[in-house]
Amino acid sequence: MKTNKFSILVDEYTDRFDEKHLAVVARTCTGIYEVLDEFLCLLNVVDGTAIGLYNLLTDFFKQHNIPFKENMVGFAADGTNTMMGVKNSLQAHLKNDIPNLFVMKCICHSLALCASYACEKLPNDVEELVRNIYSYFKYSSKRQQKFKDFQRFVEVKPHKLLKPSQTRWLSLHACVKRILEQYSALHLYFQGECLIDNSAKTIYEKLTPINKLYFQFLDHILPILTDMNIEFQSEKPKVHYLYNKIETAYKTILDYYIEPKYFTSKDVTELQYRNPFYYNDIDKVYFGPQCAASINKPGVGLLEDQIKSFKINCLNFYVECAHQIYTRFPFKSSYIQSLKELMFLDPEKKKRGPVLVYHSKSF
């Protein structure tokens, strides 16, 4: 790091003794073009503010005679305000010293936030129901055993209910998928238990056709984000796929609710995704195959007003999700365009040597 260009990845955490630390990993490139990711240090955090973390990190560099202003080229962290805020954050202070510093937020953290903000457009009952069902069975082996009898009766797989994580928000999809798988057994179980248990009665009253419809919608839309999340947890370099993957997901979501003529005539950077003038008619908005089948199936128990409210809420989900993606991944910015240029590194593109020279000028 004293003699080569390097980047750092940092993450702040609190240990079991409530002491805060800043973990730092360094990525360096040797003289033989070998890229190394190695643990650099674990710094004890006394001042957890942006300026406090900046002083802690730069003091470490100065203590070890590392010319970070000359050699540091990249910085990565999660998307918290302390790390990535526009004006007062660790990255902002570092960019004051290194104007050309390449900054990248944690993609997985950003995708989870996109889902989290978008789900705020749906009724709270949906997420609460997932958590309440898990909590109801969690500490009672008797309830779990009794539920297995209902699983056998309706002939579904004897899978356990899953816990939605408070921090890993995209884990909600796995929980939703499991509830849909076990829905008939759950409905039958709580139908009997609600007569003798108030907690079961509360859950049973929310196992309604409209909430099942929301589960089916989430089962349709969340995989778009979870699949990307899994993709970018790979231990192999994926930065050259980043632009294409995000653009594809973004356009997929827009295609669900934007009028086709407008959608196909504009570049992704020019699409007015929040302008209602370009929205499809609400009855033409696509909410997934399960939702379409449930809405059109007679005798399901869905009222016309419930269906209308459902469609509007899910449309708002799409719009918010698209907005969150664009906010975190502004396609017009020079930073994002530089990621687009990296697509030539994809071996499937099979581009020739002279193109490398052209693209290298972009950096």
Coordinates of C-alpha atoms in Angstrom, one line a residue:
M1 CA 0.0 0.0 0.0
K2 CA 3.0 2.3 0.4
T3 CA 4.1 1.6 -3.1
N4 CA 1.0 0.4 -5.0
K5 CA -2.5 1.7 -5.8
F6 CA -5.1 0.3 -3.5
S7 CA -8.8 0.3 -2.5
I8 CA -10.4 -0.3 0.9
L9 CA -13.7 -1.8 2.0
V10 CA -14.9 -0.9 5.5
D11 CA -17.7 -2.1 7.8
E12 CA -18.6 -0.9 11.2
Y13 CA -20.0 -3.4 13.8
T14 CA -20.7 -3.8 17.5
D15 CA -19.3 -6.8 19.3
R16 CA -21.1 -8.7 22.1
F17 CA -19.5 -6.3 24.7
D18 CA -21.1 -3.3 23.0
E19 CA -17.8 -2.1 21.7
K20 CA -17.7 -0.6 18.2
H21 CA -15.1 -1.5 15.7
L22 CA -14.2 -0.6 12.1
A23 CA -13.0 -3.6 10.0
V24 CA -10.9 -2.7 7.0
V25 CA -10.1 -4.9 4.0
A26 CA -7.5 -3.7 1.4
R27 CA -7.5 -4.6 -2.3
T28 CA -4.1 -4.1 -3.8
C29 CA -2.5 -4.8 -7.2
T30 CA 1.1 -6.0 -7.3
G31 CA 3.7 -5.3 -9.9
I32 CA 2.8 -8.5 -11.7
Y33 CA -0.9 -7.5 -11.9
E34 CA -2.1 -9.8 -9.2
V35 CA -5.1 -8.5 -7.3
L36 CA -5.1 -9.3 -3.6
D37 CA -7.9 -8.8 -1.0
E38 CA -6.5 -9.0 2.5
F39 CA -7.6 -8.1 6.0
L40 CA -5.9 -4.8 6.9
C41 CA -6.9 -3.9 10.5
L42 CA -9.6 -3.8 13.1
L43 CA -9.9 -0.3 14.6
N44 CA -11.6 0.5 17.9
V45 CA -14.2 3.1 17.3
V46 CA -14.6 5.8 20.0
D47 CA -16.3 8.5 17.9
G48 CA -18.8 6.9 15.4
T49 CA -19.6 10.0 13.5
A50 CA -18.4 10.5 9.9
I51 CA -15.5 12.8 10.9
G52 CA -14.6 10.5 13.8
L53 CA -14.3 7.5 11.4
Y54 CA -12.4 9.7 8.9
N55 CA -9.9 10.7 11.6
L56 CA -9.6 7.1 12.8
L57 CA -8.8 5.8 9.3
T58 CA -6.5 8.5 8.2
D59 CA -4.6 8.4 11.5
F60 CA -3.9 4.7 10.8
F61 CA -2.6 5.6 7.3
K62 CA -0.3 8.3 8.7
Q63 CA 0.9 6.0 11.5
H64 CA 2.0 3.4 9.0
N65 CA 3.3 6.0 6.4
I66 CA 0.8 5.0 3.8
P67 CA 0.4 7.9 1.2
F68 CA -3.4 7.4 0.9
K69 CA -4.0 10.6 -1.0
E70 CA -1.7 9.5 -3.8
N71 CA -2.3 5.7 -3.8
M72 CA -5.9 5.2 -2.7
V73 CA -8.2 4.8 -5.7
G74 CA -11.3 3.1 -4.4
F75 CA -13.6 3.0 -1.4
A76 CA -16.6 0.6 -0.6
A77 CA -19.0 0.4 2.3
D78 CA -22.7 -0.1 3.1
G79 CA -25.2 2.6 2.3
T80 CA -25.7 4.2 5.7
N81 CA -25.6 8.0 6.0
T82 CA -22.4 7.8 8.1
M83 CA -20.6 6.0 5.3
M84 CA -22.3 7.3 2.2
G85 CA -24.1 10.5 2.9
V86 CA -23.8 13.2 0.3
K87 CA -22.3 16.0 2.4
N88 CA -21.2 14.7 5.8
S89 CA -20.0 11.1 5.5
L90 CA -16.8 9.1 5.5
Q91 CA -16.8 8.9 1.7
A92 CA -17.4 12.6 1.4
H93 CA -14.4 13.4 3.6
L94 CA -12.2 11.0 1.7
K95 CA -13.3 12.6 -1.6
N96 CA -12.3 16.0 -0.3
D97 CA -8.8 14.6 -0.1
I98 CA -9.0 12.4 -3.2
P99 CA -11.4 14.0 -5.8
N100 CA -11.2 11.1 -8.3
L101 CA -11.8 8.4 -5.7
F102 CA -14.1 5.6 -7.0
V103 CA -16.9 5.0 -4.5
M104 CA -19.2 2.0 -4.5
K105 CA -22.0 1.2 -2.1
C106 CA -22.7 -2.4 -1.1
I107 CA -25.1 -3.6 -3.9
C108 CA -26.8 -6.2 -1.6
H109 CA -27.5 -3.6 1.0
S110 CA -28.9 -1.2 -1.6
L111 CA -31.2 -3.8 -3.1
A112 CA -32.6 -4.7 0.3
L113 CA -33.4 -1.0 0.9
C114 CA -35.1 -0.9 -2.5
A115 CA -37.4 -3.7 -1.4
S116 CA -37.9 -2.3 2.1
Y117 CA -39.0 1.2 0.9
A118 CA -41.2 -0.3 -1.8
C119 CA -43.0 -2.6 0.6
E120 CA -44.0 0.4 2.7
K121 CA -46.6 1.0 -0.1
L122 CA -48.3 -2.3 0.9
P123 CA -50.5 -2.8 4.0
N124 CA -48.6 -3.5 7.2
D125 CA -50.8 -6.6 7.7
V126 CA -48.7 -8.5 5.2
E127 CA -45.3 -8.3 6.9
E128 CA -46.9 -8.5 10.4
L129 CA -48.7 -11.8 9.4
V130 CA -45.4 -13.3 8.3
R131 CA -43.7 -12.5 11.7
N132 CA -46.8 -13.5 13.8
I133 CA -47.1 -16.9 12.2
Y134 CA -43.4 -17.6 12.8
S135 CA -43.6 -16.4 16.4
Y136 CA -46.7 -18.5 17.1
F137 CA -44.8 -21.7 16.4
K138 CA -41.3 -20.7 17.4
Y139 CA -41.3 -21.7 21.1
S140 CA -43.9 -24.4 21.2
S141 CA -43.0 -28.0 20.1
K142 CA -46.6 -28.9 20.9
R143 CA -48.0 -26.5 18.3
Q144 CA -45.3 -27.5 15.8
Q145 CA -46.2 -31.2 16.2
K146 CA -49.9 -30.5 15.9
F147 CA -49.3 -28.4 12.7
K148 CA -47.5 -31.4 11.2
D149 CA -50.8 -33.4 11.4
F150 CA -52.5 -30.7 9.3
Q151 CA -49.6 -30.8 6.8
R152 CA -50.0 -34.5 6.4
F153 CA -53.8 -34.1 6.1
V154 CA -53.6 -31.6 3.2
E155 CA -50.6 -33.4 1.8
V156 CA -48.0 -30.6 1.8
K157 CA -44.3 -31.0 2.5
P158 CA -43.6 -30.9 6.3
H159 CA -41.4 -27.8 6.1
K160 CA -40.9 -25.4 9.0
L161 CA -42.0 -21.8 8.8
L162 CA -39.2 -19.3 8.3
K163 CA -38.2 -16.3 10.3
P164 CA -37.9 -12.9 8.4
S165 CA -34.7 -11.2 9.3
Q166 CA -34.9 -7.6 10.7
T167 CA -31.7 -6.6 8.8
R168 CA -31.6 -8.9 5.8
W169 CA -34.9 -7.6 4.4
L170 CA -34.9 -9.6 1.3
S171 CA -35.2 -12.8 3.4
L172 CA -39.0 -11.9 3.4
H173 CA -39.3 -13.6 0.0
A174 CA -38.2 -17.0 1.3
C175 CA -40.8 -16.6 4.2
V176 CA -43.6 -15.6 1.8
K177 CA -42.8 -18.5 -0.5
R178 CA -43.0 -20.9 2.4
I179 CA -46.3 -19.5 3.7
L180 CA -47.8 -19.9 0.2
E181 CA -46.6 -23.4 0.1
Q182 CA -48.2 -24.2 3.5
Y183 CA -51.2 -21.9 3.1
S184 CA -53.9 -24.6 3.0
A185 CA -52.5 -26.3 6.1
L186 CA -52.1 -22.9 8.0
H187 CA -55.6 -21.8 7.2
L188 CA -57.1 -25.1 8.4
Y189 CA -54.9 -25.2 11.5
F190 CA -55.7 -21.6 12.6
Q191 CA -59.4 -22.1 11.8
G192 CA -59.5 -24.7 14.6
E193 CA -57.1 -23.0 17.0
C194 CA -58.9 -19.6 16.8
L195 CA -61.8 -21.0 18.9
I196 CA -59.5 -21.6 21.9
D197 CA -56.6 -19.2 21.5
N198 CA -56.8 -15.4 21.0
S199 CA -53.3 -15.2 19.3
A200 CA -54.5 -17.8 16.8
K201 CA -57.7 -15.9 16.3
T202 CA -55.7 -12.8 15.4
I203 CA -53.7 -14.7 12.8
Y204 CA -56.7 -16.5 11.4
E205 CA -58.5 -13.2 10.8
K206 CA -55.6 -12.0 8.7
L207 CA -55.4 -15.2 6.6
T208 CA -57.8 -13.6 4.1
P209 CA -58.0 -13.9 0.3
I210 CA -56.7 -10.4 -0.1
N211 CA -53.6 -11.0 2.0
K212 CA -53.0 -14.2 0.1
L213 CA -53.1 -12.1 -3.0
Y214 CA -50.4 -9.8 -1.6
F215 CA -48.3 -12.8 -0.8
Q216 CA -48.6 -13.9 -4.4
F217 CA -47.6 -10.5 -5.6
L218 CA -44.5 -10.5 -3.4
D219 CA -43.7 -14.0 -4.6
H220 CA -43.7 -12.6 -8.1
I221 CA -41.8 -9.3 -7.7
L222 CA -39.2 -10.0 -4.9
P223 CA -37.2 -12.6 -6.9
I224 CA -36.1 -9.8 -9.3
L225 CA -34.2 -8.3 -6.4
T226 CA -33.3 -11.4 -4.5
D227 CA -31.8 -13.1 -7.6
M228 CA -29.5 -10.0 -8.1
N229 CA -28.6 -10.0 -4.5
I230 CA -27.5 -13.7 -4.7
E231 CA -25.6 -12.9 -8.0
F232 CA -23.6 -10.1 -6.4
Q233 CA -22.7 -12.2 -3.3
S234 CA -20.5 -14.3 -5.6
E235 CA -16.8 -14.6 -4.6
K236 CA -15.9 -14.0 -8.3
P237 CA -15.6 -10.5 -9.7
K238 CA -19.0 -9.3 -11.0
V239 CA -18.5 -5.6 -11.5
H240 CA -18.6 -5.9 -15.3
Y241 CA -22.1 -7.4 -15.0
L242 CA -23.4 -4.8 -12.7
Y243 CA -24.8 -2.2 -15.2
N244 CA -26.5 -4.9 -17.3
K245 CA -28.0 -6.7 -14.3
I246 CA -29.4 -3.5 -12.7
E247 CA -30.7 -2.1 -16.0
T248 CA -32.5 -5.4 -16.8
A249 CA -34.2 -5.5 -13.4
Y250 CA -35.1 -1.8 -13.7
K251 CA -36.6 -2.2 -17.1
T252 CA -38.5 -5.4 -16.1
I253 CA -40.2 -3.5 -13.3
L254 CA -41.0 -0.5 -15.6
D255 CA -42.4 -2.9 -18.2
Y256 CA -45.0 -4.1 -15.8
Y257 CA -46.7 -0.7 -15.5
I258 CA -45.4 1.7 -18.2
E259 CA -47.3 2.0 -21.5
P260 CA -45.5 -0.2 -24.1
K261 CA -45.3 2.5 -26.8
Y262 CA -43.5 5.0 -24.5
F263 CA -41.4 2.3 -22.9
T264 CA -40.0 1.0 -26.1
S265 CA -39.4 4.4 -27.7
K266 CA -37.1 5.8 -24.9
D267 CA -33.7 5.1 -23.6
V268 CA -33.6 3.9 -20.0
T269 CA -32.0 7.2 -18.9
E270 CA -34.9 9.2 -20.3
L271 CA -37.9 7.2 -19.0
Q272 CA -40.2 9.2 -16.8
Y273 CA -41.0 6.4 -14.5
R274 CA -43.1 8.5 -12.0
N275 CA -45.2 10.3 -14.5
P276 CA -48.8 8.9 -14.4
F277 CA -49.3 10.1 -18.0
Y278 CA -47.2 7.2 -19.2
Y279 CA -48.7 4.5 -16.9
N280 CA -50.8 1.7 -18.3
D281 CA -54.5 1.5 -17.5
I282 CA -54.6 -0.1 -14.0
D283 CA -56.4 -3.2 -15.4
K284 CA -53.5 -3.7 -17.8
V285 CA -50.8 -3.5 -15.1
Y286 CA -49.1 -6.9 -14.7
F287 CA -48.9 -8.3 -11.1
G288 CA -47.7 -11.8 -11.8
P289 CA -49.4 -15.1 -13.0
Q290 CA -50.7 -16.2 -9.6
C291 CA -52.4 -12.8 -9.0
A292 CA -54.0 -12.8 -12.4
A293 CA -55.4 -16.3 -11.8
S294 CA -56.7 -15.5 -8.3
I295 CA -58.3 -12.2 -9.4
N296 CA -60.1 -13.9 -12.3
K297 CA -61.1 -17.1 -10.4
P298 CA -64.7 -17.1 -9.4
G299 CA -65.7 -17.8 -5.8
V300 CA -62.3 -16.7 -4.3
G301 CA -64.0 -14.2 -2.0
L302 CA -62.4 -11.0 -3.3
L303 CA -64.5 -7.9 -3.4
E304 CA -64.3 -5.4 -6.2
D305 CA -63.1 -2.6 -3.9
Q306 CA -60.4 -4.9 -2.5
I307 CA -59.1 -5.7 -5.9
K308 CA -59.0 -2.1 -6.9
S309 CA -57.1 -1.1 -3.8
F310 CA -54.7 -4.1 -4.3
K311 CA -53.9 -3.0 -7.8
I312 CA -53.3 0.6 -6.8
N313 CA -51.0 -0.4 -3.8
C314 CA -49.0 -2.8 -6.0
L315 CA -48.7 -0.1 -8.7
N316 CA -47.3 2.2 -6.0
F317 CA -44.9 -0.6 -5.1
Y318 CA -43.6 -0.7 -8.7
V319 CA -43.2 3.1 -8.8
E320 CA -41.3 3.3 -5.5
C321 CA -39.1 0.3 -6.3
A322 CA -38.1 1.9 -9.7
H323 CA -37.5 5.2 -7.9
Q324 CA -35.3 3.6 -5.3
I325 CA -33.3 1.7 -7.9
Y326 CA -32.8 4.9 -10.0
T327 CA -31.9 6.9 -6.9
R328 CA -29.1 4.4 -5.9
F329 CA -28.1 3.7 -9.5
P330 CA -28.6 7.0 -11.5
F331 CA -28.1 5.8 -15.1
K332 CA -27.1 9.2 -16.4
S333 CA -24.2 9.8 -14.0
S334 CA -20.6 9.5 -15.2
Y335 CA -20.0 7.0 -12.4
I336 CA -22.7 4.6 -13.7
Q337 CA -21.7 5.2 -17.3
S338 CA -18.1 4.1 -16.3
L339 CA -19.7 0.8 -15.0
K340 CA -21.4 0.4 -18.4
E341 CA -18.1 0.7 -20.1
L342 CA -16.8 -2.3 -18.1
M343 CA -19.2 -4.6 -19.9
F344 CA -16.5 -5.2 -22.4
L345 CA -14.8 -7.4 -19.8
D346 CA -17.6 -10.0 -20.2
P347 CA -15.9 -13.0 -21.9
E348 CA -19.1 -13.6 -23.9
K349 CA -18.8 -10.2 -25.6
K350 CA -15.6 -11.5 -27.4
K351 CA -14.3 -8.1 -28.1
R352 CA -10.9 -7.7 -29.6
G353 CA -7.7 -6.0 -28.2
P354 CA -8.0 -2.6 -29.9
V355 CA -11.3 -2.1 -28.0
L356 CA -9.5 -2.3 -24.8
V357 CA -7.4 0.7 -25.7
Y358 CA -10.6 2.7 -26.5
H359 CA -12.3 1.8 -23.2
S360 CA -9.2 2.4 -21.1
K361 CA -9.4 6.1 -22.1
S362 CA -12.7 6.3 -20.3
F363 CA -10.9 5.9 -17.0

